[in-house]
């Protein structure tokens, strides 16, 4: 899993965690790297490194040897912004879907238990 932390609190890192610091004014945007590390291209490379071993972790030399497409910094920022916008829209739609599913289950329960009745006109039949 990859997490982007903008303001890192004073903390101690466990030995199984890898901390990567990116200087944003250099040639790599931190958000761009974050989205790369959540991409299929990244995970395909990680799976190759692990060779099918589920429990095996990765280390800094493995990460340093990954292939990262690196467009100019302004382009990285645009790509990261677009991906962030898409991610936010996906999160909103997933929240909406969850709310609609809860509503559906609630309505189904009320209909099946008889708490809500559906009026059927004389002209309609089931």
PDB file of C-alpha atoms in Angstrom:
ATOM      1  CA  UNK A   1       0.000   0.000   0.000  1.00  0.00           C
ATOM      2  CA  UNK A   2       1.111   3.522  -0.704  1.00  0.00           C
ATOM      3  CA  UNK A   3       0.093   6.562   1.309  1.00  0.00           C
ATOM      4  CA  UNK A   4       0.879  10.175   0.510  1.00  0.00           C
ATOM      5  CA  UNK A   5       1.613  12.214   3.622  1.00  0.00           C
ATOM      6  CA  UNK A   6       2.158  15.909   2.997  1.00  0.00           C
ATOM      7  CA  UNK A   7       2.994  16.954   6.560  1.00  0.00           C
ATOM      8  CA  UNK A   8       4.717  14.033   8.211  1.00  0.00           C
ATOM      9  CA  UNK A   9       4.385  14.054  11.996  1.00  0.00           C
ATOM     10  CA  UNK A  10       7.349  13.173  14.163  1.00  0.00           C
ATOM     11  CA  UNK A  11       7.160   9.420  14.290  1.00  0.00           C
ATOM     12  CA  UNK A  12       9.050   6.181  14.341  1.00  0.00           C
ATOM     13  CA  UNK A  13       8.783   3.948  11.302  1.00  0.00           C
ATOM     14  CA  UNK A  14       8.463   0.199  11.654  1.00  0.00           C
ATOM     15  CA  UNK A  15      11.057  -1.938   9.902  1.00  0.00           C
ATOM     16  CA  UNK A  16       8.499  -3.232   7.412  1.00  0.00           C
ATOM     17  CA  UNK A  17       7.640   0.284   6.183  1.00  0.00           C
ATOM     18  CA  UNK A  18       9.509   2.113   3.464  1.00  0.00           C
ATOM     19  CA  UNK A  19       9.550   5.891   3.626  1.00  0.00           C
ATOM     20  CA  UNK A  20      10.243   7.775   0.419  1.00  0.00           C
ATOM     21  CA  UNK A  21      10.866  11.494   0.619  1.00  0.00           C
ATOM     22  CA  UNK A  22      10.404  13.496  -2.541  1.00  0.00           C
ATOM     23  CA  UNK A  23      11.627  17.049  -2.883  1.00  0.00           C
ATOM     24  CA  UNK A  24       8.735  18.645  -4.811  1.00  0.00           C
ATOM     25  CA  UNK A  25      10.924  21.373  -6.330  1.00  0.00           C
ATOM     26  CA  UNK A  26      13.197  18.765  -7.971  1.00  0.00           C
ATOM     27  CA  UNK A  27      12.205  16.785 -11.062  1.00  0.00           C
ATOM     28  CA  UNK A  28       9.572  14.564  -9.380  1.00  0.00           C
ATOM     29  CA  UNK A  29       6.166  15.628  -8.093  1.00  0.00           C
ATOM     30  CA  UNK A  30       5.123  13.702  -4.922  1.00  0.00           C
ATOM     31  CA  UNK A  31       1.512  13.353  -6.070  1.00  0.00           C
ATOM     32  CA  UNK A  32       2.648  12.053  -9.445  1.00  0.00           C
ATOM     33  CA  UNK A  33       4.791   9.421  -7.670  1.00  0.00           C
ATOM     34  CA  UNK A  34       1.846   8.518  -5.407  1.00  0.00           C
ATOM     35  CA  UNK A  35      -0.442   7.883  -8.368  1.00  0.00           C
ATOM     36  CA  UNK A  36       2.306   5.937 -10.149  1.00  0.00           C
ATOM     37  CA  UNK A  37       2.699   3.718  -7.073  1.00  0.00           C
ATOM     38  CA  UNK A  38      -1.009   2.937  -7.254  1.00  0.00           C
ATOM     39  CA  UNK A  39      -0.968   2.149 -10.976  1.00  0.00           C
ATOM     40  CA  UNK A  40      -1.056  -1.167 -12.818  1.00  0.00           C
ATOM     41  CA  UNK A  41       2.392  -0.440 -14.275  1.00  0.00           C
ATOM     42  CA  UNK A  42       3.859  -0.182 -10.775  1.00  0.00           C
ATOM     43  CA  UNK A  43       2.112  -3.318  -9.510  1.00  0.00           C
ATOM     44  CA  UNK A  44       3.158  -5.379 -12.541  1.00  0.00           C
ATOM     45  CA  UNK A  45       6.774  -4.501 -11.777  1.00  0.00           C
ATOM     46  CA  UNK A  46       6.330  -5.334  -8.082  1.00  0.00           C
ATOM     47  CA  UNK A  47       4.763  -8.698  -8.933  1.00  0.00           C
ATOM     48  CA  UNK A  48       7.698  -9.481 -11.218  1.00  0.00           C
ATOM     49  CA  UNK A  49      10.146  -8.645  -8.445  1.00  0.00           C
ATOM     50  CA  UNK A  50       8.283 -10.828  -5.954  1.00  0.00           C
ATOM     51  CA  UNK A  51       8.106 -13.697  -8.444  1.00  0.00           C
ATOM     52  CA  UNK A  52       4.763 -14.977  -7.228  1.00  0.00           C
ATOM     53  CA  UNK A  53       5.820 -15.215  -3.575  1.00  0.00           C
ATOM     54  CA  UNK A  54       2.920 -13.728  -1.642  1.00  0.00           C
ATOM     55  CA  UNK A  55       4.665 -13.126   1.668  1.00  0.00           C
ATOM     56  CA  UNK A  56       7.885 -11.691   0.287  1.00  0.00           C
ATOM     57  CA  UNK A  57       8.200  -7.961   0.674  1.00  0.00           C
ATOM     58  CA  UNK A  58      10.189  -5.473  -1.326  1.00  0.00           C
ATOM     59  CA  UNK A  59      13.050  -3.209  -0.337  1.00  0.00           C
ATOM     60  CA  UNK A  60      14.689   0.074  -1.345  1.00  0.00           C
ATOM     61  CA  UNK A  61      16.928  -1.480  -4.052  1.00  0.00           C
ATOM     62  CA  UNK A  62      13.794  -3.013  -5.608  1.00  0.00           C
ATOM     63  CA  UNK A  63      12.072   0.372  -5.640  1.00  0.00           C
ATOM     64  CA  UNK A  64      15.137   2.130  -7.039  1.00  0.00           C
ATOM     65  CA  UNK A  65      15.157  -0.306  -9.971  1.00  0.00           C
ATOM     66  CA  UNK A  66      11.538   0.328 -10.985  1.00  0.00           C
ATOM     67  CA  UNK A  67      10.885   1.915 -14.346  1.00  0.00           C
ATOM     68  CA  UNK A  68       9.140   5.261 -13.874  1.00  0.00           C
ATOM     69  CA  UNK A  69       8.019   7.327 -16.834  1.00  0.00           C
ATOM     70  CA  UNK A  70       9.089  10.831 -15.932  1.00  0.00           C
ATOM     71  CA  UNK A  71       7.624  13.658 -17.996  1.00  0.00           C
ATOM     72  CA  UNK A  72       8.669  17.255 -17.258  1.00  0.00           C
ATOM     73  CA  UNK A  73       7.606  18.516 -13.822  1.00  0.00           C
ATOM     74  CA  UNK A  74       4.797  20.812 -15.084  1.00  0.00           C
ATOM     75  CA  UNK A  75       3.297  17.871 -16.997  1.00  0.00           C
ATOM     76  CA  UNK A  76       3.563  15.651 -13.886  1.00  0.00           C
ATOM     77  CA  UNK A  77       1.600  18.246 -11.918  1.00  0.00           C
ATOM     78  CA  UNK A  78      -1.135  18.338 -14.575  1.00  0.00           C
ATOM     79  CA  UNK A  79      -1.337  14.529 -14.678  1.00  0.00           C
ATOM     80  CA  UNK A  80      -1.504  14.312 -10.875  1.00  0.00           C
ATOM     81  CA  UNK A  81      -4.214  16.997 -10.767  1.00  0.00           C
ATOM     82  CA  UNK A  82      -6.313  15.173 -13.371  1.00  0.00           C
ATOM     83  CA  UNK A  83      -5.925  11.867 -11.529  1.00  0.00           C
ATOM     84  CA  UNK A  84      -6.827  13.503  -8.212  1.00  0.00           C
ATOM     85  CA  UNK A  85      -9.981  14.994  -9.767  1.00  0.00           C
ATOM     86  CA  UNK A  86     -10.972  11.601 -11.179  1.00  0.00           C
ATOM     87  CA  UNK A  87     -10.242   9.897  -7.853  1.00  0.00           C
ATOM     88  CA  UNK A  88     -12.440  12.404  -6.002  1.00  0.00           C
ATOM     89  CA  UNK A  89     -15.287  11.851  -8.484  1.00  0.00           C
ATOM     90  CA  UNK A  90     -14.971   8.085  -8.044  1.00  0.00           C
ATOM     91  CA  UNK A  91     -15.102   8.485  -4.246  1.00  0.00           C
ATOM     92  CA  UNK A  92     -18.262  10.616  -4.511  1.00  0.00           C
ATOM     93  CA  UNK A  93     -19.920   8.103  -6.840  1.00  0.00           C
ATOM     94  CA  UNK A  94     -18.983   5.190  -4.568  1.00  0.00           C
ATOM     95  CA  UNK A  95     -20.467   7.048  -1.583  1.00  0.00           C
ATOM     96  CA  UNK A  96     -23.618   7.753  -3.611  1.00  0.00           C
ATOM     97  CA  UNK A  97     -23.851   4.100  -4.665  1.00  0.00           C
ATOM     98  CA  UNK A  98     -23.489   2.980  -1.040  1.00  0.00           C
ATOM     99  CA  UNK A  99     -26.212   5.402   0.078  1.00  0.00           C
ATOM    100  CA  UNK A 100     -28.551   4.153  -2.666  1.00  0.00           C
ATOM    101  CA  UNK A 101     -27.857   0.522  -1.721  1.00  0.00           C
ATOM    102  CA  UNK A 102     -28.697   1.275   1.925  1.00  0.00           C
ATOM    103  CA  UNK A 103     -31.866   3.071   0.827  1.00  0.00           C
ATOM    104  CA  UNK A 104     -32.846   0.130  -1.383  1.00  0.00           C
ATOM    105  CA  UNK A 105     -32.307  -2.389   1.445  1.00  0.00           C
ATOM    106  CA  UNK A 106     -34.278  -0.199   3.838  1.00  0.00           C
ATOM    107  CA  UNK A 107     -37.164   0.208   1.391  1.00  0.00           C
ATOM    108  CA  UNK A 108     -37.145  -3.507   0.585  1.00  0.00           C
ATOM    109  CA  UNK A 109     -37.328  -4.324   4.301  1.00  0.00           C
ATOM    110  CA  UNK A 110     -40.210  -1.879   4.846  1.00  0.00           C
ATOM    111  CA  UNK A 111     -42.100  -3.233   1.835  1.00  0.00           C
ATOM    112  CA  UNK A 112     -41.571  -6.884   2.757  1.00  0.00           C
ATOM    113  CA  UNK A 113     -42.497  -6.328   6.408  1.00  0.00           C
ATOM    114  CA  UNK A 114     -45.655  -4.414   5.482  1.00  0.00           C
ATOM    115  CA  UNK A 115     -44.552  -1.160   7.121  1.00  0.00           C
ATOM    116  CA  UNK A 116     -45.039   0.509   3.752  1.00  0.00           C
ATOM    117  CA  UNK A 117     -47.843  -0.498   1.452  1.00  0.00           C
ATOM    118  CA  UNK A 118     -48.075   0.171  -2.252  1.00  0.00           C
ATOM    119  CA  UNK A 119     -51.435   1.347  -3.506  1.00  0.00           C
ATOM    120  CA  UNK A 120     -52.579  -0.350  -6.671  1.00  0.00           C
ATOM    121  CA  UNK A 121     -55.390   1.297  -8.625  1.00  0.00           C
ATOM    122  CA  UNK A 122     -58.405  -0.767  -9.646  1.00  0.00           C
ATOM    123  CA  UNK A 123     -57.175  -0.786 -13.236  1.00  0.00           C
ATOM    124  CA  UNK A 124     -53.821  -2.303 -12.345  1.00  0.00           C
ATOM    125  CA  UNK A 125     -53.314  -5.892 -11.328  1.00  0.00           C
ATOM    126  CA  UNK A 126     -50.319  -7.901 -10.181  1.00  0.00           C
TER     127      UNK A 126
END
